[in-house]
Amino acid sequence: MLVGCLSEQIEWLKFLALACSALGVTIARTLKIACEVLSEEDSGPLRIQFTTFQFLYSFLADVDGEVSETQVHQMLSYLKQQV
């Protein structure tokens, strides 16, 4: 709760992201784990809503502190074009 600056009313996606980060170590691996958990697909590519991915990536990058806001914006802009 301290790492994510979570209060008494916890946003479950933030909690999930932080729990996945304990397993994933890197942001990329953490996001992959989160996608595995959130995907409604039983097989094939793991798919979640882009807005959910955007929220998770932005939150994790902010918590990490080593990914600049510019990098986050560039990555999300690139991915949005691919979606």
Short mmCIF file of N, CA and C in Angstrom, two decimals:
data_model
loop_
_atom_site.label_atom_id
_atom_site.label_comp_id
_atom_site.label_asym_id
_atom_site.label_seq_id
_atom_site.Cartn_x
_atom_site.Cartn_y
_atom_site.Cartn_z
N MET A 1 0.82 -1.18 0.00
CA MET A 1 0.00 0.00 0.00
C MET A 1 0.87 1.25 0.00
N LEU A 2 2.03 1.18 0.63
CA LEU A 2 2.92 2.33 0.65
C LEU A 2 3.55 2.59 -0.71
N VAL A 3 3.96 1.53 -1.40
CA VAL A 3 4.62 1.68 -2.70
C VAL A 3 3.70 2.37 -3.70
N GLY A 4 2.44 1.98 -3.73
CA GLY A 4 1.49 2.55 -4.67
C GLY A 4 0.74 3.76 -4.16
N CYS A 5 1.09 4.23 -2.97
CA CYS A 5 0.40 5.35 -2.34
C CYS A 5 -1.11 5.10 -2.30
N LEU A 6 -1.47 3.88 -1.93
CA LEU A 6 -2.88 3.50 -1.87
C LEU A 6 -3.45 3.88 -0.51
N SER A 7 -4.68 4.34 -0.53
CA SER A 7 -5.34 4.72 0.72
C SER A 7 -6.24 3.60 1.18
N GLU A 8 -7.13 3.90 2.10
CA GLU A 8 -8.05 2.88 2.61
C GLU A 8 -8.92 2.31 1.50
N GLN A 9 -9.33 3.17 0.57
CA GLN A 9 -10.14 2.70 -0.55
C GLN A 9 -9.19 2.37 -1.70
N ILE A 10 -8.92 1.10 -1.87
CA ILE A 10 -7.92 0.64 -2.82
C ILE A 10 -8.53 0.48 -4.21
N GLU A 11 -7.84 1.03 -5.20
CA GLU A 11 -8.22 0.80 -6.59
C GLU A 11 -7.66 -0.56 -6.96
N TRP A 12 -8.54 -1.51 -7.30
CA TRP A 12 -8.11 -2.88 -7.47
C TRP A 12 -7.13 -3.04 -8.62
N LEU A 13 -7.23 -2.23 -9.68
CA LEU A 13 -6.26 -2.35 -10.78
C LEU A 13 -4.86 -1.95 -10.33
N LYS A 14 -4.77 -0.95 -9.48
CA LYS A 14 -3.47 -0.55 -8.94
C LYS A 14 -2.91 -1.66 -8.05
N PHE A 15 -3.77 -2.22 -7.22
CA PHE A 15 -3.34 -3.32 -6.36
C PHE A 15 -2.86 -4.50 -7.21
N LEU A 16 -3.64 -4.84 -8.24
CA LEU A 16 -3.25 -5.94 -9.13
C LEU A 16 -1.90 -5.66 -9.78
N ALA A 17 -1.71 -4.44 -10.26
CA ALA A 17 -0.45 -4.08 -10.91
C ALA A 17 0.73 -4.25 -9.95
N LEU A 18 0.56 -3.81 -8.72
CA LEU A 18 1.64 -3.94 -7.74
C LEU A 18 1.89 -5.39 -7.36
N ALA A 19 0.82 -6.17 -7.26
CA ALA A 19 0.99 -7.60 -6.96
C ALA A 19 1.72 -8.29 -8.10
N CYS A 20 1.37 -7.96 -9.34
CA CYS A 20 2.05 -8.54 -10.50
C CYS A 20 3.51 -8.10 -10.56
N SER A 21 3.79 -6.89 -10.11
CA SER A 21 5.17 -6.40 -10.15
C SER A 21 6.06 -7.17 -9.18
N ALA A 22 5.48 -7.72 -8.12
CA ALA A 22 6.25 -8.55 -7.20
C ALA A 22 6.71 -9.84 -7.88
N LEU A 23 5.94 -10.28 -8.87
CA LEU A 23 6.29 -11.50 -9.62
C LEU A 23 7.09 -11.18 -10.87
N GLY A 24 6.80 -10.06 -11.50
CA GLY A 24 7.33 -9.76 -12.81
C GLY A 24 8.68 -9.10 -12.87
N VAL A 25 9.08 -8.39 -11.86
CA VAL A 25 10.34 -7.67 -11.75
C VAL A 25 10.42 -6.50 -12.74
N THR A 26 10.31 -6.73 -14.05
CA THR A 26 10.36 -5.64 -15.02
C THR A 26 8.93 -5.19 -15.35
N ILE A 27 8.81 -3.97 -15.88
CA ILE A 27 7.49 -3.47 -16.25
C ILE A 27 6.88 -4.34 -17.35
N ALA A 28 7.69 -4.74 -18.32
CA ALA A 28 7.19 -5.57 -19.43
C ALA A 28 6.64 -6.90 -18.91
N ARG A 29 7.37 -7.55 -18.05
CA ARG A 29 6.93 -8.84 -17.50
C ARG A 29 5.70 -8.65 -16.59
N THR A 30 5.70 -7.57 -15.83
CA THR A 30 4.56 -7.26 -14.97
C THR A 30 3.30 -7.07 -15.79
N LEU A 31 3.41 -6.32 -16.91
CA LEU A 31 2.25 -6.10 -17.76
C LEU A 31 1.78 -7.39 -18.41
N LYS A 32 2.71 -8.28 -18.76
CA LYS A 32 2.34 -9.56 -19.34
C LYS A 32 1.53 -10.39 -18.34
N ILE A 33 1.98 -10.40 -17.10
CA ILE A 33 1.26 -11.13 -16.06
C ILE A 33 -0.13 -10.53 -15.85
N ALA A 34 -0.21 -9.21 -15.80
CA ALA A 34 -1.50 -8.54 -15.62
C ALA A 34 -2.44 -8.86 -16.78
N CYS A 35 -1.91 -8.88 -17.99
CA CYS A 35 -2.73 -9.23 -19.15
C CYS A 35 -3.23 -10.67 -19.06
N GLU A 36 -2.38 -11.56 -18.58
CA GLU A 36 -2.79 -12.96 -18.39
C GLU A 36 -3.94 -13.06 -17.40
N VAL A 37 -3.87 -12.28 -16.35
CA VAL A 37 -4.92 -12.31 -15.33
C VAL A 37 -6.21 -11.68 -15.83
N LEU A 38 -6.10 -10.58 -16.54
CA LEU A 38 -7.28 -9.82 -16.95
C LEU A 38 -7.92 -10.29 -18.25
N SER A 39 -7.18 -11.01 -19.07
CA SER A 39 -7.70 -11.44 -20.36
C SER A 39 -8.87 -12.39 -20.20
N GLU A 40 -9.86 -12.22 -21.03
CA GLU A 40 -11.01 -13.12 -21.03
C GLU A 40 -10.83 -14.26 -22.02
N GLU A 41 -9.71 -14.26 -22.75
CA GLU A 41 -9.42 -15.29 -23.74
C GLU A 41 -8.88 -16.53 -23.04
N ASP A 42 -9.32 -17.69 -23.48
CA ASP A 42 -8.81 -18.94 -22.93
C ASP A 42 -7.55 -19.41 -23.65
N SER A 43 -7.44 -19.03 -24.92
CA SER A 43 -6.26 -19.40 -25.70
C SER A 43 -6.00 -18.29 -26.72
N GLY A 44 -4.84 -18.35 -27.32
CA GLY A 44 -4.47 -17.32 -28.30
C GLY A 44 -3.90 -16.09 -27.63
N PRO A 45 -3.89 -14.98 -28.35
CA PRO A 45 -3.32 -13.74 -27.81
C PRO A 45 -4.09 -13.24 -26.59
N LEU A 46 -3.35 -12.72 -25.64
CA LEU A 46 -3.97 -12.15 -24.45
C LEU A 46 -4.44 -10.74 -24.79
N ARG A 47 -5.72 -10.47 -24.58
CA ARG A 47 -6.26 -9.17 -24.96
C ARG A 47 -6.98 -8.54 -23.79
N ILE A 48 -6.66 -7.26 -23.58
CA ILE A 48 -7.40 -6.45 -22.62
C ILE A 48 -7.70 -5.13 -23.31
N GLN A 49 -8.58 -4.35 -22.75
CA GLN A 49 -8.91 -3.05 -23.31
C GLN A 49 -7.66 -2.17 -23.30
N PHE A 50 -7.48 -1.38 -24.37
CA PHE A 50 -6.31 -0.51 -24.44
C PHE A 50 -6.31 0.48 -23.27
N THR A 51 -7.47 0.99 -22.90
CA THR A 51 -7.53 1.95 -21.80
C THR A 51 -7.05 1.32 -20.49
N THR A 52 -7.33 0.04 -20.30
CA THR A 52 -6.86 -0.67 -19.10
C THR A 52 -5.34 -0.81 -19.15
N PHE A 53 -4.81 -1.21 -20.32
CA PHE A 53 -3.36 -1.33 -20.48
C PHE A 53 -2.69 0.02 -20.24
N GLN A 54 -3.28 1.07 -20.81
CA GLN A 54 -2.74 2.42 -20.67
C GLN A 54 -2.67 2.82 -19.20
N PHE A 55 -3.73 2.55 -18.46
CA PHE A 55 -3.78 2.86 -17.04
C PHE A 55 -2.69 2.10 -16.28
N LEU A 56 -2.59 0.79 -16.54
CA LEU A 56 -1.60 -0.04 -15.85
C LEU A 56 -0.18 0.41 -16.16
N TYR A 57 0.10 0.64 -17.44
CA TYR A 57 1.46 1.04 -17.83
C TYR A 57 1.82 2.39 -17.22
N SER A 58 0.90 3.34 -17.29
CA SER A 58 1.17 4.67 -16.74
C SER A 58 1.40 4.60 -15.23
N PHE A 59 0.58 3.82 -14.55
CA PHE A 59 0.73 3.67 -13.10
C PHE A 59 2.06 3.02 -12.74
N LEU A 60 2.39 1.93 -13.41
CA LEU A 60 3.63 1.22 -13.11
C LEU A 60 4.86 2.07 -13.42
N ALA A 61 4.81 2.82 -14.52
CA ALA A 61 5.93 3.69 -14.87
C ALA A 61 6.10 4.78 -13.82
N ASP A 62 4.99 5.31 -13.32
CA ASP A 62 5.05 6.34 -12.30
C ASP A 62 5.64 5.78 -11.00
N VAL A 63 5.19 4.60 -10.60
CA VAL A 63 5.71 3.97 -9.39
C VAL A 63 7.20 3.64 -9.55
N ASP A 64 7.58 3.17 -10.74
CA ASP A 64 8.97 2.79 -11.01
C ASP A 64 9.89 4.01 -10.87
N GLY A 65 9.44 5.13 -11.42
CA GLY A 65 10.22 6.36 -11.31
C GLY A 65 11.36 6.50 -12.29
N GLU A 66 11.69 5.44 -13.03
CA GLU A 66 12.81 5.50 -13.96
C GLU A 66 12.36 5.67 -15.41
N VAL A 67 11.06 5.64 -15.63
CA VAL A 67 10.51 5.82 -16.98
C VAL A 67 9.94 7.23 -17.05
N SER A 68 10.46 8.01 -17.98
CA SER A 68 10.01 9.40 -18.07
C SER A 68 8.60 9.49 -18.64
N GLU A 69 7.96 10.60 -18.37
CA GLU A 69 6.62 10.84 -18.89
C GLU A 69 6.64 10.86 -20.42
N THR A 70 7.72 11.36 -20.99
CA THR A 70 7.87 11.38 -22.45
C THR A 70 7.93 9.97 -23.00
N GLN A 71 8.68 9.09 -22.36
CA GLN A 71 8.76 7.69 -22.79
C GLN A 71 7.40 7.02 -22.72
N VAL A 72 6.67 7.28 -21.65
CA VAL A 72 5.34 6.69 -21.49
C VAL A 72 4.44 7.17 -22.62
N HIS A 73 4.45 8.46 -22.87
CA HIS A 73 3.61 9.03 -23.93
C HIS A 73 3.98 8.45 -25.29
N GLN A 74 5.27 8.36 -25.59
CA GLN A 74 5.71 7.82 -26.88
C GLN A 74 5.29 6.36 -27.04
N MET A 75 5.47 5.57 -26.01
CA MET A 75 5.11 4.15 -26.07
C MET A 75 3.61 3.98 -26.27
N LEU A 76 2.83 4.71 -25.51
CA LEU A 76 1.38 4.59 -25.63
C LEU A 76 0.87 5.10 -26.97
N SER A 77 1.49 6.15 -27.49
CA SER A 77 1.10 6.65 -28.82
C SER A 77 1.39 5.61 -29.89
N TYR A 78 2.55 4.98 -29.80
CA TYR A 78 2.91 3.93 -30.75
C TYR A 78 1.93 2.76 -30.67
N LEU A 79 1.66 2.31 -29.45
CA LEU A 79 0.76 1.18 -29.27
C LEU A 79 -0.65 1.50 -29.73
N LYS A 80 -1.09 2.73 -29.49
CA LYS A 80 -2.44 3.12 -29.90
C LYS A 80 -2.59 3.03 -31.41
N GLN A 81 -1.54 3.38 -32.13
CA GLN A 81 -1.57 3.27 -33.61
C GLN A 81 -1.65 1.81 -34.03
N GLN A 82 -1.02 0.93 -33.27
CA GLN A 82 -1.03 -0.49 -33.60
C GLN A 82 -2.37 -1.16 -33.28
N VAL A 83 -3.07 -0.61 -32.31
CA VAL A 83 -4.35 -1.17 -31.90
C VAL A 83 -5.36 -0.83 -32.96
#
